[in-house]
Coordinates of C-alpha atoms in Angstrom, one line a residue:
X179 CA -30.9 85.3 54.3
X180 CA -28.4 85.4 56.9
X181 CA -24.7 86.2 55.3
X182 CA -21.4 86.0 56.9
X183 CA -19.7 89.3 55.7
X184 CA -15.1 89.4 56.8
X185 CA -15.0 93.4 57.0
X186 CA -11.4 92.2 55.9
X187 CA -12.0 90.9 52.2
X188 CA -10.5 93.0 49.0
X189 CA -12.8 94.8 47.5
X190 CA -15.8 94.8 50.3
X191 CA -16.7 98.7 50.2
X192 CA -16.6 100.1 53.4
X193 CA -19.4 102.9 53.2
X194 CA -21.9 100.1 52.3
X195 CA -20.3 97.9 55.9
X196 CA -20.9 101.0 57.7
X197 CA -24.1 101.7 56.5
X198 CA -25.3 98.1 57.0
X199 CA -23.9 98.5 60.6
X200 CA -25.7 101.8 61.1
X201 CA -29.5 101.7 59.6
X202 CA -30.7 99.9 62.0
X203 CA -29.5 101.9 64.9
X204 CA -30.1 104.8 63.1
X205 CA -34.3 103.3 62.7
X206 CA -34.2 102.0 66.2
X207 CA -32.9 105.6 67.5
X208 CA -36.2 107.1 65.2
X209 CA -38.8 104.4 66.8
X210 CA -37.4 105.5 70.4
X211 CA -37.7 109.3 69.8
X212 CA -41.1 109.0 68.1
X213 CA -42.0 107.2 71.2
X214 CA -40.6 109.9 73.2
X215 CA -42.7 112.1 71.2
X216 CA -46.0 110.3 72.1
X217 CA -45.2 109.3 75.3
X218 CA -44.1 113.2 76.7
X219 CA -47.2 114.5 74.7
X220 CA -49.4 112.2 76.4
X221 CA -47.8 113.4 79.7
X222 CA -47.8 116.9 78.3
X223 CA -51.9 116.6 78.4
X224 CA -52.2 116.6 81.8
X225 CA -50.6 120.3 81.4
X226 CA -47.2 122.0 82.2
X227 CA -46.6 121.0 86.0
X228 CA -47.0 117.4 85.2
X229 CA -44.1 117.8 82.1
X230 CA -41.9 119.9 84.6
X231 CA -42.2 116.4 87.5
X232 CA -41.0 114.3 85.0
X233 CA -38.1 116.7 83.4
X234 CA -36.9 116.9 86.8
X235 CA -36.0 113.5 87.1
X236 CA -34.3 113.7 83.1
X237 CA -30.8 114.5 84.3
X238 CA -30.3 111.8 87.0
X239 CA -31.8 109.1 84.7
X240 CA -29.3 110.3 82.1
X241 CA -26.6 110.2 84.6
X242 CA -27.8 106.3 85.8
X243 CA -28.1 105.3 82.1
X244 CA -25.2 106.7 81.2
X245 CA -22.9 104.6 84.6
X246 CA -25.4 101.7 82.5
X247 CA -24.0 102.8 78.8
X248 CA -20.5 102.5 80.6
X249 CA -20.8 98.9 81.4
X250 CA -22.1 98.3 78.1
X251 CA -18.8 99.9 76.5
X252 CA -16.4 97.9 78.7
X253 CA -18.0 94.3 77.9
X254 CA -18.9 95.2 74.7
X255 CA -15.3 96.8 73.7
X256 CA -13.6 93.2 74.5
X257 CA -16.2 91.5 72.8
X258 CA -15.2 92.8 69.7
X259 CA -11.6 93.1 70.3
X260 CA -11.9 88.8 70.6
X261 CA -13.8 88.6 67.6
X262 CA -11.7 90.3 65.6
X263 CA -8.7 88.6 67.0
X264 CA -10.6 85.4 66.4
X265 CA -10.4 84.4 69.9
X266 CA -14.3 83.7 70.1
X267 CA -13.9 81.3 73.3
X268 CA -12.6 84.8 75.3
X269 CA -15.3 86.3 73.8
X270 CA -17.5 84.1 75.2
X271 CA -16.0 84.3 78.7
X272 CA -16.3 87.8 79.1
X273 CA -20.1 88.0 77.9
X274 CA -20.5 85.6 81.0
X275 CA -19.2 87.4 83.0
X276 CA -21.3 90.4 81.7
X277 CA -24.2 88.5 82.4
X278 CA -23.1 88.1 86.0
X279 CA -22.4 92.2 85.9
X280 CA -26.1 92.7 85.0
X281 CA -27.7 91.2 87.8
X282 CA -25.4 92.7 90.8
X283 CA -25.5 96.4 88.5
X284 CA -29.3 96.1 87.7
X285 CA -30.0 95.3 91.3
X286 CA -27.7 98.0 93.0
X287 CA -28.9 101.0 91.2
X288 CA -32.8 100.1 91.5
X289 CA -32.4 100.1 95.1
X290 CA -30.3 102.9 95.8
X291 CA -32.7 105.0 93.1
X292 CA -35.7 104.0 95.3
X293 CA -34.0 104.9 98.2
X294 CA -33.6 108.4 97.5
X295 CA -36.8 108.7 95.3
X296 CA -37.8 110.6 97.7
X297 CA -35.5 113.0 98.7
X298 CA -34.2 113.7 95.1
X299 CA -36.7 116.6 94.1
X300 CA -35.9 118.5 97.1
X301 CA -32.3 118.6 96.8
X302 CA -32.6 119.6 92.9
X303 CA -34.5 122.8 94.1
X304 CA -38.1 121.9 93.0
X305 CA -41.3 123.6 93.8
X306 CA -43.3 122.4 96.7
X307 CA -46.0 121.8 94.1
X308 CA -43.9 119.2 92.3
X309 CA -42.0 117.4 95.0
X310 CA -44.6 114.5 95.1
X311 CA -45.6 114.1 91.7
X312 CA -41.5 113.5 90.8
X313 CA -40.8 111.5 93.3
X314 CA -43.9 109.3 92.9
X315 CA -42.8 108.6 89.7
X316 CA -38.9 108.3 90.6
X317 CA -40.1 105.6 93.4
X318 CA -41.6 103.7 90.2
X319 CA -39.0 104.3 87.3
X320 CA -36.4 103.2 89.7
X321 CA -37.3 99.9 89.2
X322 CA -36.4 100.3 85.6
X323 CA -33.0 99.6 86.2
X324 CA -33.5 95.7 87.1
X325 CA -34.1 95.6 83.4
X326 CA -32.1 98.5 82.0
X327 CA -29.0 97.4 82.8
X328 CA -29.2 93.9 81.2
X329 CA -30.9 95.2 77.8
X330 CA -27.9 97.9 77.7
X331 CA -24.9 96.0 78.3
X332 CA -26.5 92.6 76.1
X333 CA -27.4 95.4 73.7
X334 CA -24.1 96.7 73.3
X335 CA -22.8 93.6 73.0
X336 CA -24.7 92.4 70.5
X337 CA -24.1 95.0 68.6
X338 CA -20.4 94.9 69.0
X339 CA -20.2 91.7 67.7
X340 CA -22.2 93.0 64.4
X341 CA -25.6 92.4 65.0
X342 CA -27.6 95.8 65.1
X343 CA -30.8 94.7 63.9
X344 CA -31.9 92.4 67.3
X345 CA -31.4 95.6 69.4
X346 CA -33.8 97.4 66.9
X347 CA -36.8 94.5 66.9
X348 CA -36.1 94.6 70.6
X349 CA -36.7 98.5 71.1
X350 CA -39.5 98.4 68.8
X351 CA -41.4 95.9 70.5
X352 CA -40.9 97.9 73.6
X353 CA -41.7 101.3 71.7
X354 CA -45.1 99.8 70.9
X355 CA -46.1 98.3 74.2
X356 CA -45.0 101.1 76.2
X357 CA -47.5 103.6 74.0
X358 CA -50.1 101.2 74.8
X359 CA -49.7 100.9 78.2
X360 CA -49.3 104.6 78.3
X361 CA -52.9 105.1 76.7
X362 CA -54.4 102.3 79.4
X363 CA -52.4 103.9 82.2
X364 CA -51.8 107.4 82.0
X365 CA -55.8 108.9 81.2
X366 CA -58.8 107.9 83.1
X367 CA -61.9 105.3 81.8
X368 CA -63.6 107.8 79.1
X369 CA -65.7 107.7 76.2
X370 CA -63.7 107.8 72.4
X371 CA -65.7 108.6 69.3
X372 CA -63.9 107.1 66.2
X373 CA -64.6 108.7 62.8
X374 CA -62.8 107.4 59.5
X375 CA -64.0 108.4 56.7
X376 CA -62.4 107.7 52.6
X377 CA -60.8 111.5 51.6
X378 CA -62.2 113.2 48.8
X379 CA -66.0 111.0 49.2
X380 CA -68.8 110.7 50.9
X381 CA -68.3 107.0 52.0
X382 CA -67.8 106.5 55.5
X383 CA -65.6 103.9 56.8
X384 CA -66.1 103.8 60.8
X385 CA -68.3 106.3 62.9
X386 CA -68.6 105.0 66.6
X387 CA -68.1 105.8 70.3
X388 CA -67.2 103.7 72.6
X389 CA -65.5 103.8 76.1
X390 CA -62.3 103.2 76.6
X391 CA -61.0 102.0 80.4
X392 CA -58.2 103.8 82.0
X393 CA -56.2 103.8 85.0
X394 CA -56.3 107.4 85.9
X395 CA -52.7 107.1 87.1
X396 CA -51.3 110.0 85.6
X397 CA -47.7 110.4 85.4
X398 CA -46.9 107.3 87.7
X399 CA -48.6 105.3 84.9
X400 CA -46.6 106.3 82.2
X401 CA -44.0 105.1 85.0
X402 CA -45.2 102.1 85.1
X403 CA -45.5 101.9 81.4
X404 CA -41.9 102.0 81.2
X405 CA -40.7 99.4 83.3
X406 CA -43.0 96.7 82.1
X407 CA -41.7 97.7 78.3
X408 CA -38.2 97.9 79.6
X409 CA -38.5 94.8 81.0
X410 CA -40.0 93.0 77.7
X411 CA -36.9 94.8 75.7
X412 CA -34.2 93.2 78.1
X413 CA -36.1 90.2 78.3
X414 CA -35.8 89.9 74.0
X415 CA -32.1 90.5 74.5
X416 CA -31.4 88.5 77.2
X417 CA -32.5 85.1 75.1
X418 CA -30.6 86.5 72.3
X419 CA -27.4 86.2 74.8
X420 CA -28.1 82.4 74.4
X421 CA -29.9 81.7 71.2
X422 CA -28.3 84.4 68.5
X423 CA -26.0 82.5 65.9
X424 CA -23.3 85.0 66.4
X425 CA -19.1 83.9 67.4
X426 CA -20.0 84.8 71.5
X427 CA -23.0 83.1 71.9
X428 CA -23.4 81.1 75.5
X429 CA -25.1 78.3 77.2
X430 CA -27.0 78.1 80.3
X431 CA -24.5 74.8 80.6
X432 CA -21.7 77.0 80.9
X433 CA -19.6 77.6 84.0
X434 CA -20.1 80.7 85.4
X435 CA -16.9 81.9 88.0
X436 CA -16.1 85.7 88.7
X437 CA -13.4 86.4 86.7
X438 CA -10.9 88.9 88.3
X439 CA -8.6 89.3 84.9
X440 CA -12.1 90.1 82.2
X441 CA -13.0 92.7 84.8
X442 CA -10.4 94.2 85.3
X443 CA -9.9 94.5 81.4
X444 CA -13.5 95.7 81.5
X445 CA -13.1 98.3 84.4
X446 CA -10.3 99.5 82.3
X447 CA -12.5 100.7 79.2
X448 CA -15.5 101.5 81.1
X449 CA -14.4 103.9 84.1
X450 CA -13.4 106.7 81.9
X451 CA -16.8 106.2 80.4
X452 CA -18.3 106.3 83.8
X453 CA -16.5 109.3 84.9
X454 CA -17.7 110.9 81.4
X455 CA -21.2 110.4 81.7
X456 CA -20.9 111.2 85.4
X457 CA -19.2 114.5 83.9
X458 CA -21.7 115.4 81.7
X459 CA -25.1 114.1 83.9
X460 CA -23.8 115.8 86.5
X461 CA -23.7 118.9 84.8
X462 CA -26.8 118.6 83.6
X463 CA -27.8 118.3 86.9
X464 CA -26.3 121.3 88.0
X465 CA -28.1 123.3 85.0
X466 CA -31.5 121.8 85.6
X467 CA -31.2 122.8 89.3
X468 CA -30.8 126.4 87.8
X469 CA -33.4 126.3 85.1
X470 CA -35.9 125.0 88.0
X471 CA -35.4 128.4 89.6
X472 CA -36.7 130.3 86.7
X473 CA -40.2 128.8 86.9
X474 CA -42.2 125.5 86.1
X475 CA -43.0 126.6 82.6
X476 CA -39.4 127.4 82.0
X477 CA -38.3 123.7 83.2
X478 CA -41.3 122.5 81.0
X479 CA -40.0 124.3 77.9
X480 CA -36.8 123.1 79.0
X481 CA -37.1 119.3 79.2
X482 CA -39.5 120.0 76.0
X483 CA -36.9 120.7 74.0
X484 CA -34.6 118.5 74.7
X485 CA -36.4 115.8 73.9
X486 CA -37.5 117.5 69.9
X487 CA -33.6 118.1 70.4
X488 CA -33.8 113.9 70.7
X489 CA -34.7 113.8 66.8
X490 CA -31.1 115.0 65.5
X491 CA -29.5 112.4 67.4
X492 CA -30.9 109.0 65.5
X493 CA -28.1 109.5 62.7
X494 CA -24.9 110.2 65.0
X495 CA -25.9 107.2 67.4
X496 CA -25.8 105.0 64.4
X497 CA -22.6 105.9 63.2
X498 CA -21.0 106.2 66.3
X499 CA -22.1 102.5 66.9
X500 CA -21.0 101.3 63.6
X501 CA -17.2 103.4 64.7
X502 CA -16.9 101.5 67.6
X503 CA -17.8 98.1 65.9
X504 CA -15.6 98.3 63.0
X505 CA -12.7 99.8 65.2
X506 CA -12.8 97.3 67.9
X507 CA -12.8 94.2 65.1
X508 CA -10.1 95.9 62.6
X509 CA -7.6 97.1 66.0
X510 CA -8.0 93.5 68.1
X511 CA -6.9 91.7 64.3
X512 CA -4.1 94.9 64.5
X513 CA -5.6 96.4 60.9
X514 CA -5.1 100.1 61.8
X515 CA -5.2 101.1 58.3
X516 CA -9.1 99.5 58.3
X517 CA -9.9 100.9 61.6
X518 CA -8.5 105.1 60.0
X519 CA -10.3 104.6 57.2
X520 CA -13.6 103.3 58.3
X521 CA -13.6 106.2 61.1
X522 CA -13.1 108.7 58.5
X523 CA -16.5 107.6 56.5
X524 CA -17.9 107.5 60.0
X525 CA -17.0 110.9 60.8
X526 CA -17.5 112.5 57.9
X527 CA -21.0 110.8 57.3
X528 CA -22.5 111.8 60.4
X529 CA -21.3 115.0 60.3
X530 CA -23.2 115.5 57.1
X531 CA -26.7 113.8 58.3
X532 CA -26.8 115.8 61.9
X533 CA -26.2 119.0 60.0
X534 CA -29.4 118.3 57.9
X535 CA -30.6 117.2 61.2
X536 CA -29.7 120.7 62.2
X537 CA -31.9 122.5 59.5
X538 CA -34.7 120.6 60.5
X539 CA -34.4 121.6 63.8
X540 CA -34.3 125.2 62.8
X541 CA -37.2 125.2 60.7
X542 CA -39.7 122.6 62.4
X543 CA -39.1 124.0 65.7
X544 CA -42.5 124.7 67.1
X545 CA -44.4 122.1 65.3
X546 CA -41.9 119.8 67.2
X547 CA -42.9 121.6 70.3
X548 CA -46.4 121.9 69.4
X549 CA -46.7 118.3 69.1
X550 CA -45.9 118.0 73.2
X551 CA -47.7 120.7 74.5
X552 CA -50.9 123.3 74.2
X553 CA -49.2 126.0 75.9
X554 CA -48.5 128.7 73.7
X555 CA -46.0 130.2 76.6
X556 CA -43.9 127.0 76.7
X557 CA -44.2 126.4 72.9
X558 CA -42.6 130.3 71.8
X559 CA -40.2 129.5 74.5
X560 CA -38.9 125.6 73.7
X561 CA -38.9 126.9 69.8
X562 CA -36.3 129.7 70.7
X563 CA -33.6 127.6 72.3
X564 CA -34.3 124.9 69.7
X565 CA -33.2 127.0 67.0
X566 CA -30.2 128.6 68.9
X567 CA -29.0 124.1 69.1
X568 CA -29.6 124.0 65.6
X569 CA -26.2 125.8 64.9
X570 CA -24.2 122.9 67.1
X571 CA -25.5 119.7 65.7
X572 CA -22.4 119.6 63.2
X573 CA -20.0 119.9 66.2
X574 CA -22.2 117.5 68.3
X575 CA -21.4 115.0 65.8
X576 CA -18.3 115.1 65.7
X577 CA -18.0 115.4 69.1
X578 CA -20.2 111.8 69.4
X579 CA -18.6 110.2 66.5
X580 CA -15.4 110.3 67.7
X581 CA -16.0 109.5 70.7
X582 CA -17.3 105.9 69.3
X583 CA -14.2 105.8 67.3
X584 CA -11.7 106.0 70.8
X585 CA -14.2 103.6 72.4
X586 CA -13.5 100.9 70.2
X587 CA -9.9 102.3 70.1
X588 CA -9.8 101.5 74.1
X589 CA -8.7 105.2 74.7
X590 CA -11.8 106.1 76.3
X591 CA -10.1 108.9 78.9
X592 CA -10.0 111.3 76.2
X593 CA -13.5 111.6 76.0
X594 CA -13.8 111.9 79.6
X595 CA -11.2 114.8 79.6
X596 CA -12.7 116.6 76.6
X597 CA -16.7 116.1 78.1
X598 CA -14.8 117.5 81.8
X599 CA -13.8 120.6 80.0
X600 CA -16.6 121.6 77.8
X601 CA -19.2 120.4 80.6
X602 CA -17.8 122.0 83.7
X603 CA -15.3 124.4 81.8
X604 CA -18.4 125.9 80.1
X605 CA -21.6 125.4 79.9
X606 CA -22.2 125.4 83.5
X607 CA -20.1 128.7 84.6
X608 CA -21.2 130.2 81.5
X609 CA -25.1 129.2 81.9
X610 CA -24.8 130.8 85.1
X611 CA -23.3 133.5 83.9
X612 CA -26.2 134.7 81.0
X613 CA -29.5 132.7 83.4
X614 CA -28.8 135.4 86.0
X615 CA -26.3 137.7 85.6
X616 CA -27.2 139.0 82.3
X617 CA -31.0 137.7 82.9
X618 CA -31.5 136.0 79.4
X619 CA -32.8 133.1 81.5
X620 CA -33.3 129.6 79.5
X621 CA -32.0 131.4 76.5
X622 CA -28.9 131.7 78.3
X623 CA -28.9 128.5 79.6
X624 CA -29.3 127.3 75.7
X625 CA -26.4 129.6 75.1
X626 CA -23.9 128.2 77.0
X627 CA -25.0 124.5 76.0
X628 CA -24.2 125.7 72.1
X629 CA -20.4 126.7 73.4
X630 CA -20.1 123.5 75.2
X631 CA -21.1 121.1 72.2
X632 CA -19.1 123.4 69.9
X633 CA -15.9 123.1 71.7
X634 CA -16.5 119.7 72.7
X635 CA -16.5 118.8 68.9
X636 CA -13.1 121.0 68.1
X637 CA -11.2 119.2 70.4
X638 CA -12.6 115.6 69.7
X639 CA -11.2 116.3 66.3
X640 CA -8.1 117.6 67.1
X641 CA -7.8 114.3 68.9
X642 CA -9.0 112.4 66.1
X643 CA -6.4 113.8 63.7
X644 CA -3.9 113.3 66.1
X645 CA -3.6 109.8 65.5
X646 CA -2.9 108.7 69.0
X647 CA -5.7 106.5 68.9
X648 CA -4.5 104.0 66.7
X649 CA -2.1 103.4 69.5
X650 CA -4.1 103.2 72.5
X651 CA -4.8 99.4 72.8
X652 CA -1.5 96.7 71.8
X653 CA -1.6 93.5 72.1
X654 CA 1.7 91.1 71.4
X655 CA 2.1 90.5 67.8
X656 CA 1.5 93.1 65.1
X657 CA 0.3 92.7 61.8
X658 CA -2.0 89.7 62.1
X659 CA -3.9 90.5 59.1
X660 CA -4.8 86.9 58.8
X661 CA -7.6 87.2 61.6
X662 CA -11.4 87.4 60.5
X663 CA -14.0 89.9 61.7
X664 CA -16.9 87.8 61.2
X665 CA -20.4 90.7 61.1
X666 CA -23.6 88.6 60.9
X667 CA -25.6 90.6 58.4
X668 CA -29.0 89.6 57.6
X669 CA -29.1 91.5 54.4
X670 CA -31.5 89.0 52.6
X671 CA -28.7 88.8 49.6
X672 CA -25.4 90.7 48.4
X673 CA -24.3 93.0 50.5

């Protein structure tokens, strides 16, 4: 049953609004890490070099998702802002426009990717044994981008204005195909014996072989895997631009003209998040480069754990995307009171899941490694720098929810400063530093990446406290308490 919910009324509690916001992001980030799972285990199969080609392309696809995420922020941001304000004719304007943004981005970013497929490896210091395997698959994931972009940006969007449960049906359709097409693509043709059997009996249930055809492709089919899933995902997202009940829904019918003043608004919120992402990426960048000169298996365990790292993250992303929901609606209908106290139940509630998230880190460390790999060296090695992360999942939350709360405050150059200094400030002199100087190596590396997330999440609260936020985004006429922020909750009944 589909409910119209005004974060505004008396008496609507906000922890059960920001849970109804978060859940499904919070699932939808737990579907796309156990895909992550399954799809770097199945890469992991074809053994440690094959796991190091693909983790050498990790950090520039996080940079390019993250210029993608940027985009997302900026449209999404004045989405909600409109909404909230009850201007849902702007809204609708700018999500044109968005549309528009999609095409030229998506475009842009495959070609240039593909471009320098090719060259990319080299640059980043790889082995000559793994310069064609990564680019291979970099010429191919590149293409992910003509998709990426539009499911990121309509994503966001659709999230902003409330709806965070078409994003989650979207991902999970793609989850599921892209694990398929990963089993067809990835292995060869080969013959599968099935055995089920009823536990604690004799009965048996299915005993068979049969063959099973496969592509042989290797790591350029789990590529390929991920484009055609990408491209379902953004395809689900794209209709729900035009068919979704929600207040910015548009038509085909609608007159689409480039307008100057909605990107400039846009470029406004979404270059600070550029040059944040860019900040961070980067860096990451510069710290693969260095953990590629300590050995393939060292970049295997590396990229390894980052992605077990991936668990911890599904409850900050849903808070952080419930923050910058609620903040954008309650600031663009000038309700600061609303917009401090849902980012406190924000904060303070995903604070307390990622340090749980933290414990489970420390403890299911190698059976989160073992799950990706058969090599005992890279499995000892992943598990120690895993449990040295463990201790700055608390920070790293605050550090990401806050950073959802000054998105949908509009003062997104704080998080761009504070990502500058702990990225580039840090981690990266300081990985140096213990890698070679002190030869600790990835455990160094690890080292430094604890100090950076740790200060990263000081200082985000410091400016979190500050206030300042509140402040960062007027608009003429205060106190319009009046205005509705409409969420469209499909909650089947009472909320």
């Amino acid at each position: 049953m589909k409910r119209e919910l005004n974060i505004f009324e008396e008496g609507i509690s906000p922890v059960k609004v920001m849970f109804m916001l978060a859940w499904p992001t919070i699932i939808e980030q737990f579907l796309m890490s156990a895909v992550m799972y399954v799809d770097t285990a199945m890469v992991g199969a074809l053994g440690a070099d094959a796991s190091a080609a693909v983790g050498l392309n990790s950090s520039t696809t996080w940079l390019i998702n993250g210029i993608c995420g940027a985009l997302g922020v900026g449209f999404s941001v004045l989405v909600g802002r409109n909404i909230g304000g009850g201007d849902h004719e702007k809204a609708k304007k700018i999500v044109r426009q968005a549309l528009m943004a999609m095409l030229v981005f998506g475009a842009a970013i495959s070609a240039i990717l593909f471009c320098i497929s090719g060259y990319l490896p080299g640059w980043l210091g790889a082995d000559e044994s793994l310069r064609n395997d990564a680019a291979s698959y970099l010429s191919i994931i590149a293409f992910i981008y003509l998709f990426n972009v539009p499911n990121a940006i309509s994503g966001a969007i659709v999230r902003c204005a409330g709806d965070t449960r078409t994003p989650m049906f979207s991902n999970l359709t793609a989850n599921i195909l892209n694990v398929g097409l990963n089993f067809l693509f990835i292995f060869p043709t080969r013959d599968i014996s099935l055995f089920i059997k009823i536990p604690f009996t004799e009965t048996v249930l299915i005993d068979t072989s049969f063959t099973m055809w496969g592509a042989g492709w290797g790591i350029r089919g789990a590529a390929f895997a991920s484009v055609i899933s990408m491209a379902v995902s953004a395809t689900i997202m794209l209709i729900t631009l035009f068919v979704k009940d929600y207040p910015a829904r548009i038509s085909l019918k609608d007159k689409y003209k480039f307008d100057g003043g909605v990107w400039k608004e846009m470029l406004t919120l979404a270059y600070p998040v550029a040059l944040e992402r860019m900040a961070l990426s980067g860096g990451q960048i510069v710290v693969t480069s260095m953990v590629t000169g300590l050995g393939t298996k060292v970049l295997a365990a590396h990229y390894l754990a980052i992605t077990a790292e991936s668990i911890t993250y599904m409850p900050v992303f849903g808070f952080s995307t419930a923050a910058t929901t609620l903040v954008a609606q309650t600031l663009g209908a000038e309700r600061r009171d609303l917009a401090k106290r849902f980012s406190n139940y924000c904060l303070y509630y995903g604070m307390v899941f990622m340090t749980l998230m933290g414990v489970v880190l420390y403890v299911f460390a190698e059976p989160l490694l073992a799950i990706m790999s058969n090599d005992p060296e890279v499995i000892t090695l992943g598990s120690r720098v895993l449990r040295i992360e463990a201790f700055a999942q608390t920070m790293f939350a605050a550090a990401n929810v806050t950073s959802g709360i000054l998105r949908g405050a509009g003062d997104t150059k704080w998080s761009f400063y504070i990502g500058l200094v702990g990225m580039w400030g840090v981690r990266i002199g300081v990985a140096y530093l213990l890698a070679y100087v002190f030869d600790l190596g990835l455990i160094g590396a690890w080292y430094a990446m604890f100090l950076d997330l740790t200060m990263r999440g000081i200082l985000s609260l410091i400016r979190f406290y500050r206030g300042k936020w509140l402040y960062a985004w007027r608009t003429p006429g205060e106190g319009n308490a009046n205005k509705k922020g409409i969420l469209k909750i499909h909650d089947g009944g009472k909320l």
